[in-house]
Amino acid sequence: MTVHIIEDDPGVGDSLAMLLGQIGHSARVYPDAESFFEAPPPSSSDTVIVDLGLPGLSGVQLIRWINGLKKPPKVIAITGQSNRNIMEMLGDEQPAVLLRKPLTEELLVSHL
């Protein structure tokens, strides 16, 4: 399984990739949705971690695209936004897993 991390904060993306590498997962980090689209699409056995607050194409738009794949991977949405902002961003598009920053290793690993 490869974990694709779409996160605009380089420190968060690198930290997640390092953590996932330490527990045996292959991780790829993308600074935005557009960079993710330039790579081969994820397989159904992969996991995609998406920051909801991405610049450009939003995390919610990216989640919609992923969910529209014939065999979509698991999606974990992450955000540091308030509950009110989260509800405004997501609308009817509810990801399978939504985690709030700061993330803990135990919480993240439990959803992989």
JSON list of C-alpha atoms in Angstrom, two decimals:
[
{"chain": "A", "resi": 1, "resn": "MET", "atom": "CA", "xyz": [0.00, 0.00, 0.00]},
{"chain": "A", "resi": 2, "resn": "THR", "atom": "CA", "xyz": [1.17, 3.49, -0.82]},
{"chain": "A", "resi": 3, "resn": "VAL", "atom": "CA", "xyz": [-0.04, 6.43, 1.21]},
{"chain": "A", "resi": 4, "resn": "HIS", "atom": "CA", "xyz": [-0.47, 9.58, -0.87]},
{"chain": "A", "resi": 5, "resn": "ILE", "atom": "CA", "xyz": [-0.29, 12.74, 1.23]},
{"chain": "A", "resi": 6, "resn": "ILE", "atom": "CA", "xyz": [-1.68, 15.94, -0.28]},
{"chain": "A", "resi": 7, "resn": "GLU", "atom": "CA", "xyz": [-0.65, 18.66, 2.16]},
{"chain": "A", "resi": 8, "resn": "ASP", "atom": "CA", "xyz": [0.45, 22.24, 1.43]},
{"chain": "A", "resi": 9, "resn": "ASP", "atom": "CA", "xyz": [2.44, 22.63, 4.66]},
{"chain": "A", "resi": 10, "resn": "PRO", "atom": "CA", "xyz": [5.85, 21.06, 3.88]},
{"chain": "A", "resi": 11, "resn": "GLY", "atom": "CA", "xyz": [6.56, 20.37, 7.56]},
{"chain": "A", "resi": 12, "resn": "VAL", "atom": "CA", "xyz": [3.32, 18.45, 8.04]},
{"chain": "A", "resi": 13, "resn": "GLY", "atom": "CA", "xyz": [3.74, 16.52, 4.79]},
{"chain": "A", "resi": 14, "resn": "ASP", "atom": "CA", "xyz": [7.34, 15.55, 5.59]},
{"chain": "A", "resi": 15, "resn": "SER", "atom": "CA", "xyz": [6.44, 14.57, 9.17]},
{"chain": "A", "resi": 16, "resn": "LEU", "atom": "CA", "xyz": [3.60, 12.34, 7.99]},
{"chain": "A", "resi": 17, "resn": "ALA", "atom": "CA", "xyz": [5.81, 10.71, 5.34]},
{"chain": "A", "resi": 18, "resn": "MET", "atom": "CA", "xyz": [8.56, 10.07, 7.90]},
{"chain": "A", "resi": 19, "resn": "LEU", "atom": "CA", "xyz": [6.09, 8.59, 10.40]},
{"chain": "A", "resi": 20, "resn": "LEU", "atom": "CA", "xyz": [4.52, 6.35, 7.77]},
{"chain": "A", "resi": 21, "resn": "GLY", "atom": "CA", "xyz": [7.95, 5.24, 6.54]},
{"chain": "A", "resi": 22, "resn": "GLN", "atom": "CA", "xyz": [8.95, 4.26, 10.07]},
{"chain": "A", "resi": 23, "resn": "ILE", "atom": "CA", "xyz": [5.96, 1.94, 10.33]},
{"chain": "A", "resi": 24, "resn": "GLY", "atom": "CA", "xyz": [6.62, 0.33, 6.95]},
{"chain": "A", "resi": 25, "resn": "HIS", "atom": "CA", "xyz": [4.46, 2.27, 4.50]},
{"chain": "A", "resi": 26, "resn": "SER", "atom": "CA", "xyz": [5.57, 3.84, 1.26]},
{"chain": "A", "resi": 27, "resn": "ALA", "atom": "CA", "xyz": [4.54, 7.51, 1.25]},
{"chain": "A", "resi": 28, "resn": "ARG", "atom": "CA", "xyz": [4.40, 10.15, -1.48]},
{"chain": "A", "resi": 29, "resn": "VAL", "atom": "CA", "xyz": [3.87, 13.81, -0.66]},
{"chain": "A", "resi": 30, "resn": "TYR", "atom": "CA", "xyz": [2.22, 16.35, -2.97]},
{"chain": "A", "resi": 31, "resn": "PRO", "atom": "CA", "xyz": [2.01, 20.08, -2.14]},
{"chain": "A", "resi": 32, "resn": "ASP", "atom": "CA", "xyz": [-1.35, 20.51, -3.88]},
{"chain": "A", "resi": 33, "resn": "ALA", "atom": "CA", "xyz": [-4.09, 18.67, -5.76]},
{"chain": "A", "resi": 34, "resn": "GLU", "atom": "CA", "xyz": [-2.68, 19.71, -9.11]},
{"chain": "A", "resi": 35, "resn": "SER", "atom": "CA", "xyz": [0.62, 17.92, -8.38]},
{"chain": "A", "resi": 36, "resn": "PHE", "atom": "CA", "xyz": [-1.30, 14.83, -7.30]},
{"chain": "A", "resi": 37, "resn": "PHE", "atom": "CA", "xyz": [-3.18, 14.80, -10.64]},
{"chain": "A", "resi": 38, "resn": "GLU", "atom": "CA", "xyz": [0.13, 14.82, -12.53]},
{"chain": "A", "resi": 39, "resn": "ALA", "atom": "CA", "xyz": [1.12, 11.49, -10.93]},
{"chain": "A", "resi": 40, "resn": "PRO", "atom": "CA", "xyz": [-0.39, 8.10, -11.79]},
{"chain": "A", "resi": 41, "resn": "PRO", "atom": "CA", "xyz": [-3.75, 7.64, -10.01]},
{"chain": "A", "resi": 42, "resn": "PRO", "atom": "CA", "xyz": [-3.80, 5.74, -6.73]},
{"chain": "A", "resi": 43, "resn": "SER", "atom": "CA", "xyz": [-4.83, 2.10, -6.66]},
{"chain": "A", "resi": 44, "resn": "SER", "atom": "CA", "xyz": [-7.77, 0.85, -4.63]},
{"chain": "A", "resi": 45, "resn": "SER", "atom": "CA", "xyz": [-5.36, -0.64, -2.08]},
{"chain": "A", "resi": 46, "resn": "ASP", "atom": "CA", "xyz": [-3.74, 2.77, -1.42]},
{"chain": "A", "resi": 47, "resn": "THR", "atom": "CA", "xyz": [-4.73, 5.40, 1.13]},
{"chain": "A", "resi": 48, "resn": "VAL", "atom": "CA", "xyz": [-4.95, 9.11, 0.34]},
{"chain": "A", "resi": 49, "resn": "ILE", "atom": "CA", "xyz": [-4.54, 11.69, 3.11]},
{"chain": "A", "resi": 50, "resn": "VAL", "atom": "CA", "xyz": [-5.99, 15.01, 1.99]},
{"chain": "A", "resi": 51, "resn": "ASP", "atom": "CA", "xyz": [-5.71, 18.37, 3.74]},
{"chain": "A", "resi": 52, "resn": "LEU", "atom": "CA", "xyz": [-9.09, 20.08, 3.34]},
{"chain": "A", "resi": 53, "resn": "GLY", "atom": "CA", "xyz": [-7.49, 23.54, 3.23]},
{"chain": "A", "resi": 54, "resn": "LEU", "atom": "CA", "xyz": [-5.42, 23.12, 0.08]},
{"chain": "A", "resi": 55, "resn": "PRO", "atom": "CA", "xyz": [-4.63, 26.15, -2.08]},
{"chain": "A", "resi": 56, "resn": "GLY", "atom": "CA", "xyz": [-6.01, 26.08, -5.63]},
{"chain": "A", "resi": 57, "resn": "LEU", "atom": "CA", "xyz": [-8.19, 23.03, -6.09]},
{"chain": "A", "resi": 58, "resn": "SER", "atom": "CA", "xyz": [-9.66, 22.35, -2.65]},
{"chain": "A", "resi": 59, "resn": "GLY", "atom": "CA", "xyz": [-9.36, 19.20, -0.62]},
{"chain": "A", "resi": 60, "resn": "VAL", "atom": "CA", "xyz": [-13.11, 18.68, -0.94]},
{"chain": "A", "resi": 61, "resn": "GLN", "atom": "CA", "xyz": [-12.90, 18.84, -4.74]},
{"chain": "A", "resi": 62, "resn": "LEU", "atom": "CA", "xyz": [-10.04, 16.36, -4.64]},
{"chain": "A", "resi": 63, "resn": "ILE", "atom": "CA", "xyz": [-12.06, 13.99, -2.43]},
{"chain": "A", "resi": 64, "resn": "ARG", "atom": "CA", "xyz": [-14.97, 14.18, -4.91]},
{"chain": "A", "resi": 65, "resn": "TRP", "atom": "CA", "xyz": [-12.62, 13.24, -7.75]},
{"chain": "A", "resi": 66, "resn": "ILE", "atom": "CA", "xyz": [-11.13, 10.33, -5.77]},
{"chain": "A", "resi": 67, "resn": "ASN", "atom": "CA", "xyz": [-14.57, 9.04, -4.81]},
{"chain": "A", "resi": 68, "resn": "GLY", "atom": "CA", "xyz": [-15.53, 9.12, -8.50]},
{"chain": "A", "resi": 69, "resn": "LEU", "atom": "CA", "xyz": [-12.79, 6.65, -9.46]},
{"chain": "A", "resi": 70, "resn": "LYS", "atom": "CA", "xyz": [-13.92, 3.18, -10.56]},
{"chain": "A", "resi": 71, "resn": "LYS", "atom": "CA", "xyz": [-12.04, 1.63, -7.63]},
{"chain": "A", "resi": 72, "resn": "PRO", "atom": "CA", "xyz": [-11.35, 4.47, -5.17]},
{"chain": "A", "resi": 73, "resn": "PRO", "atom": "CA", "xyz": [-8.71, 4.22, -2.47]},
{"chain": "A", "resi": 74, "resn": "LYS", "atom": "CA", "xyz": [-9.42, 4.92, 1.18]},
{"chain": "A", "resi": 75, "resn": "VAL", "atom": "CA", "xyz": [-9.52, 8.66, 1.94]},
{"chain": "A", "resi": 76, "resn": "ILE", "atom": "CA", "xyz": [-8.52, 10.30, 5.20]},
{"chain": "A", "resi": 77, "resn": "ALA", "atom": "CA", "xyz": [-9.29, 14.02, 5.36]},
{"chain": "A", "resi": 78, "resn": "ILE", "atom": "CA", "xyz": [-7.25, 16.15, 7.75]},
{"chain": "A", "resi": 79, "resn": "THR", "atom": "CA", "xyz": [-7.76, 19.73, 8.84]},
{"chain": "A", "resi": 80, "resn": "GLY", "atom": "CA", "xyz": [-6.93, 22.27, 11.47]},
{"chain": "A", "resi": 81, "resn": "GLN", "atom": "CA", "xyz": [-10.12, 24.25, 10.79]},
{"chain": "A", "resi": 82, "resn": "SER", "atom": "CA", "xyz": [-12.93, 24.91, 13.24]},
{"chain": "A", "resi": 83, "resn": "ASN", "atom": "CA", "xyz": [-16.02, 22.69, 13.20]},
{"chain": "A", "resi": 84, "resn": "ARG", "atom": "CA", "xyz": [-18.04, 25.47, 11.57]},
{"chain": "A", "resi": 85, "resn": "ASN", "atom": "CA", "xyz": [-15.51, 25.91, 8.76]},
{"chain": "A", "resi": 86, "resn": "ILE", "atom": "CA", "xyz": [-15.30, 22.15, 8.28]},
{"chain": "A", "resi": 87, "resn": "MET", "atom": "CA", "xyz": [-19.07, 21.88, 7.83]},
{"chain": "A", "resi": 88, "resn": "GLU", "atom": "CA", "xyz": [-19.06, 24.81, 5.38]},
{"chain": "A", "resi": 89, "resn": "MET", "atom": "CA", "xyz": [-16.23, 23.27, 3.35]},
{"chain": "A", "resi": 90, "resn": "LEU", "atom": "CA", "xyz": [-17.62, 19.73, 3.25]},
{"chain": "A", "resi": 91, "resn": "GLY", "atom": "CA", "xyz": [-21.33, 20.36, 2.72]},
{"chain": "A", "resi": 92, "resn": "ASP", "atom": "CA", "xyz": [-22.75, 16.99, 1.68]},
{"chain": "A", "resi": 93, "resn": "GLU", "atom": "CA", "xyz": [-19.33, 15.51, 0.85]},
{"chain": "A", "resi": 94, "resn": "GLN", "atom": "CA", "xyz": [-18.39, 13.54, 3.95]},
{"chain": "A", "resi": 95, "resn": "PRO", "atom": "CA", "xyz": [-15.06, 11.68, 3.80]},
{"chain": "A", "resi": 96, "resn": "ALA", "atom": "CA", "xyz": [-14.85, 8.21, 5.33]},
{"chain": "A", "resi": 97, "resn": "VAL", "atom": "CA", "xyz": [-12.42, 9.52, 7.96]},
{"chain": "A", "resi": 98, "resn": "LEU", "atom": "CA", "xyz": [-11.96, 13.11, 9.15]},
{"chain": "A", "resi": 99, "resn": "LEU", "atom": "CA", "xyz": [-9.10, 13.83, 11.57]},
{"chain": "A", "resi": 100, "resn": "ARG", "atom": "CA", "xyz": [-8.24, 17.09, 13.26]},
{"chain": "A", "resi": 101, "resn": "LYS", "atom": "CA", "xyz": [-4.72, 18.48, 13.42]},
{"chain": "A", "resi": 102, "resn": "PRO", "atom": "CA", "xyz": [-2.52, 18.08, 15.31]},
{"chain": "A", "resi": 103, "resn": "LEU", "atom": "CA", "xyz": [-2.55, 14.38, 14.50]},
{"chain": "A", "resi": 104, "resn": "THR", "atom": "CA", "xyz": [-1.28, 11.68, 16.79]},
{"chain": "A", "resi": 105, "resn": "GLU", "atom": "CA", "xyz": [0.50, 8.58, 15.54]},
{"chain": "A", "resi": 106, "resn": "GLU", "atom": "CA", "xyz": [-1.98, 6.28, 17.26]},
{"chain": "A", "resi": 107, "resn": "LEU", "atom": "CA", "xyz": [-5.01, 8.00, 15.76]},
{"chain": "A", "resi": 108, "resn": "LEU", "atom": "CA", "xyz": [-3.58, 8.09, 12.24]},
{"chain": "A", "resi": 109, "resn": "VAL", "atom": "CA", "xyz": [-2.35, 4.49, 12.31]},
{"chain": "A", "resi": 110, "resn": "SER", "atom": "CA", "xyz": [-5.73, 3.26, 13.57]},
{"chain": "A", "resi": 111, "resn": "HIS", "atom": "CA", "xyz": [-7.33, 4.50, 10.33]},
{"chain": "A", "resi": 112, "resn": "LEU", "atom": "CA", "xyz": [-4.80, 3.10, 7.84]}
]
